[in-house]
Coordinates of C-alpha atoms in Angstrom, one line a residue:
M1 CA 22.5 -19.0 87.8
G2 CA 20.6 -17.6 90.8
R3 CA 16.9 -17.5 90.9
E4 CA 15.3 -14.2 90.0
P5 CA 13.8 -12.5 93.1
E6 CA 10.1 -12.9 93.4
L7 CA 7.7 -10.2 92.3
L8 CA 6.6 -8.0 95.1
L9 CA 4.4 -5.4 93.4
E10 CA 2.9 -5.2 89.9
T11 CA 0.6 -2.7 88.1
R12 CA -1.3 -3.4 84.9
G13 CA -2.7 -0.5 82.8
L14 CA -2.7 1.8 85.8
S15 CA -4.2 5.2 84.9
R16 CA -5.4 8.3 86.7
H17 CA -7.3 11.1 85.2
F18 CA -8.0 14.5 86.7
G19 CA -10.7 16.1 84.6
G20 CA -9.2 16.4 81.1
L21 CA -5.6 15.7 82.4
T22 CA -4.1 12.2 82.3
A23 CA -1.5 12.2 85.1
V24 CA -0.8 8.4 84.8
D25 CA -1.4 6.7 81.5
G26 CA -1.6 2.9 81.3
V27 CA 1.5 2.1 83.3
D28 CA 2.7 -1.5 83.5
F29 CA 5.2 -1.8 86.3
Q30 CA 7.0 -4.6 88.2
L31 CA 9.0 -4.4 91.4
R32 CA 10.9 -7.3 92.8
R33 CA 11.5 -8.1 96.4
G34 CA 14.8 -6.6 97.8
E35 CA 15.2 -4.2 94.9
V36 CA 16.0 -0.5 95.2
R37 CA 14.1 1.2 92.4
A38 CA 14.4 4.9 91.5
L39 CA 11.5 6.7 89.8
I40 CA 12.6 9.8 87.9
G41 CA 11.3 12.1 85.3
P42 CA 10.7 15.8 84.6
N43 CA 8.3 17.9 86.7
G44 CA 4.7 16.9 85.9
A45 CA 5.7 13.4 84.7
G46 CA 3.2 11.8 87.1
K47 CA 5.7 10.4 89.7
T48 CA 3.9 11.5 92.8
T49 CA 0.5 10.5 91.4
F50 CA 1.8 7.1 90.6
V51 CA 3.2 6.3 94.0
S52 CA 0.0 7.8 95.5
L53 CA -1.9 5.2 93.5
L54 CA 0.4 2.5 94.9
S55 CA -0.1 3.6 98.5
G56 CA -3.9 4.0 98.2
R57 CA -3.9 7.8 98.8
I58 CA -5.9 8.1 95.5
R59 CA -8.0 5.7 93.5
P60 CA -7.1 4.7 89.9
S61 CA -9.3 5.6 87.0
A62 CA -8.4 2.3 85.4
G63 CA -6.0 -0.6 85.8
A64 CA -5.0 -2.9 88.7
I65 CA -2.4 -3.1 91.5
A66 CA -1.2 -6.4 93.0
F67 CA 1.0 -6.6 96.1
E68 CA 2.6 -10.0 97.1
G69 CA 0.3 -11.7 94.6
R70 CA -2.9 -10.2 96.0
D71 CA -5.1 -7.5 94.3
V72 CA -5.0 -4.4 96.4
T73 CA -6.5 -2.0 93.8
R74 CA -9.5 -1.1 96.0
L75 CA -7.8 -1.3 99.4
K76 CA -7.8 1.9 101.4
A77 CA -4.5 3.4 102.4
H78 CA -4.6 2.2 106.0
A79 CA -5.2 -1.3 104.8
R80 CA -2.2 -1.1 102.6
V81 CA 0.0 0.1 105.5
A82 CA -1.2 -3.0 107.4
R83 CA -0.1 -5.2 104.4
G84 CA 3.4 -3.6 104.5
I85 CA 3.3 -0.6 102.2
A86 CA 4.6 2.6 103.8
Y87 CA 4.7 5.9 101.9
T88 CA 6.5 8.6 103.8
F89 CA 4.3 11.4 102.4
Q90 CA 1.3 9.5 103.6
I91 CA 2.3 8.4 107.1
T92 CA 4.4 11.3 108.1
S93 CA 2.4 14.5 108.2
V94 CA 4.8 15.5 111.0
F95 CA 3.2 16.9 114.1
Q96 CA 5.2 20.1 114.5
A97 CA 4.6 20.5 118.3
L98 CA 5.6 16.9 119.1
S99 CA 9.2 15.8 119.6
A100 CA 11.0 13.8 117.0
R101 CA 10.7 10.7 119.3
E102 CA 7.0 11.2 119.8
N103 CA 6.4 11.4 116.0
V104 CA 8.2 8.1 115.4
M105 CA 6.4 6.5 118.4
L106 CA 3.1 7.3 116.7
A107 CA 4.2 5.5 113.6
V108 CA 5.5 2.5 115.6
Q109 CA 2.2 2.4 117.6
R110 CA 0.2 2.3 114.4
R111 CA 2.0 -0.9 113.4
L112 CA 1.9 -2.6 116.8
T113 CA -1.5 -1.8 118.2
R114 CA -3.8 -4.7 117.9
G115 CA -6.8 -5.7 120.0
L116 CA -7.3 -4.3 123.5
F117 CA -3.7 -4.1 124.6
G118 CA -1.2 -1.9 122.9
P119 CA 2.6 -1.8 123.4
S120 CA 4.1 -0.1 126.4
H121 CA 5.4 3.5 126.3
A122 CA 8.9 2.2 127.0
S123 CA 8.9 -0.2 124.1
L124 CA 7.5 2.4 121.8
A125 CA 10.2 4.9 122.9
A126 CA 13.0 2.3 122.5
E127 CA 12.0 1.4 119.0
A128 CA 11.6 5.1 118.1
D129 CA 15.0 5.9 119.4
S130 CA 16.5 3.0 117.3
A131 CA 14.9 4.4 114.2
L132 CA 16.1 7.9 114.9
A133 CA 19.6 6.7 115.4
R134 CA 19.6 4.9 112.1
V135 CA 18.8 8.1 110.2
G136 CA 21.3 10.2 112.3
L137 CA 18.8 12.0 114.5
A138 CA 19.6 10.4 117.8
G139 CA 20.7 13.8 119.2
R140 CA 17.5 15.4 118.2
A141 CA 15.0 13.0 119.7
D142 CA 13.7 15.4 122.3
E143 CA 13.5 18.4 120.0
A144 CA 10.2 19.7 118.8
S145 CA 9.8 18.5 115.2
G146 CA 8.8 22.0 114.0
N147 CA 12.2 23.3 115.1
L148 CA 14.1 20.8 112.9
S149 CA 15.5 22.0 109.6
Y150 CA 13.7 21.0 106.4
G151 CA 16.3 18.3 105.7
H152 CA 16.1 16.9 109.1
Q153 CA 12.3 16.8 108.9
R154 CA 12.8 14.6 105.8
L155 CA 15.0 12.3 107.8
L156 CA 12.4 12.2 110.5
E157 CA 9.9 11.1 107.8
V158 CA 12.3 8.3 106.9
A159 CA 12.6 7.3 110.6
M160 CA 8.8 7.2 110.8
G161 CA 8.8 4.9 107.7
L162 CA 11.3 2.6 109.4
G163 CA 9.1 2.5 112.4
M164 CA 6.4 0.8 110.3
R165 CA 8.9 -2.0 109.4
P166 CA 7.5 -2.1 105.9
R167 CA 8.0 -4.7 103.2
L168 CA 7.8 -1.8 100.7
L169 CA 9.1 1.7 101.6
I170 CA 8.2 4.5 99.2
L171 CA 10.3 7.6 99.7
D172 CA 9.4 10.9 98.0
E173 CA 12.4 13.2 97.5
P174 CA 14.1 12.0 100.7
T175 CA 17.5 13.8 100.2
Q176 CA 16.0 17.2 99.5
G177 CA 17.6 19.7 101.9
L178 CA 20.3 17.4 103.2
S179 CA 24.0 18.2 103.3
D180 CA 26.5 16.2 101.3
E181 CA 27.5 14.3 104.4
E182 CA 23.9 13.6 105.3
V183 CA 23.2 12.4 101.7
A184 CA 26.2 10.0 102.0
A185 CA 24.8 8.6 105.3
F186 CA 21.3 8.3 103.7
I187 CA 22.8 6.2 100.8
A188 CA 24.4 3.9 103.3
L189 CA 21.2 3.6 105.2
I190 CA 19.2 2.6 102.1
R191 CA 21.8 0.0 101.2
E192 CA 21.4 -1.5 104.7
L193 CA 17.6 -1.3 104.6
S194 CA 17.4 -3.0 101.2
E195 CA 18.5 -6.2 103.0
S196 CA 15.1 -6.4 104.7
A197 CA 12.8 -4.2 102.6
T198 CA 12.2 -3.1 99.1
V199 CA 12.6 0.6 98.4
L200 CA 11.0 2.7 95.7
L201 CA 12.2 6.3 95.7
I202 CA 11.3 9.4 93.8
E203 CA 14.6 11.4 93.6
H204 CA 16.0 14.3 91.6
N205 CA 19.6 14.0 92.9
M206 CA 21.1 12.0 90.1
H207 CA 24.2 11.2 92.2
V208 CA 21.9 9.4 94.6
V209 CA 19.9 7.7 91.8
M210 CA 22.9 6.4 89.9
G211 CA 24.8 5.3 93.0
L212 CA 21.9 3.6 94.8
A213 CA 19.3 2.2 92.4
D214 CA 19.4 -1.3 91.1
R215 CA 17.0 -0.2 88.3
I216 CA 15.5 3.1 87.2
T217 CA 12.1 3.8 85.8
V218 CA 11.7 7.0 83.9
L219 CA 8.2 8.6 83.6
D220 CA 7.3 11.2 81.1
R221 CA 3.8 12.6 80.6
G222 CA 2.4 9.8 82.7
R223 CA 3.9 7.0 80.7
V224 CA 7.0 4.8 81.1
L225 CA 9.7 6.3 78.9
A226 CA 12.5 3.9 79.8
E227 CA 13.5 1.4 82.3
G228 CA 16.7 -0.4 83.1
A229 CA 20.0 -0.4 85.0
P230 CA 21.6 3.0 85.8
E231 CA 24.2 2.7 83.0
A232 CA 21.5 2.0 80.4
I233 CA 19.4 4.9 81.5
R234 CA 22.3 7.3 81.5
A235 CA 23.1 6.3 77.9
D236 CA 19.4 6.4 76.7
E237 CA 19.0 9.3 74.2
A238 CA 15.3 9.6 74.8
V239 CA 15.9 10.0 78.5
Q240 CA 18.6 12.5 77.9
R241 CA 16.3 14.6 75.8
A242 CA 13.4 14.4 78.2
Y243 CA 15.2 14.7 81.5
L244 CA 19.0 14.6 81.7
G245 CA 19.6 17.6 79.6
G246 CA 21.2 15.8 76.7

């Protein structure tokens, strides 16, 4: 038997309250290195709040978060990026007037700049072009980001995430607005990426979820409703009632 992959990220009793609303309610969660995990659930289930807690965009009301065995519960978002956690919603507020290449260059620069001397413009551009090519936007590198379609802006966000070379890449609705052909290319990209990074994605496209995820976590009303392989989640009656329309 092969050894089980090591634990990359873990939460214990993670909660977030907004006034009288509990958006995330005592979630225990484990993510193993090299895994592609899908996070699904009905609208208002707490998915975006949960990944915002993981990335440091918001602070938990209770509970703890460990990444690579170290407590990161109180680390700010930029410190988590430096540790290798990239959340596309967080790092990719796309600058509409800049080109696609320039947006990715900013993400690459954020990773590489240390001390007094940063990377050269040429090296930044070369790495940005490589990331854009991986997501199918090589031909749009010089185009102003604001002129890209919504779907292509989502792919630009993924390219910016790739520019961070994260150990954990968190994607929020990455296939929204993509054509069927682009969705197929995205699935292939994530399969390739999973060889060097762990991927956690919020996704409503069940074709993508069932075809891509190693495991699925279902949230409902801020709690984990179910967790398991795609086949088990598809057959789960509670999941069908809450989310899949069963």
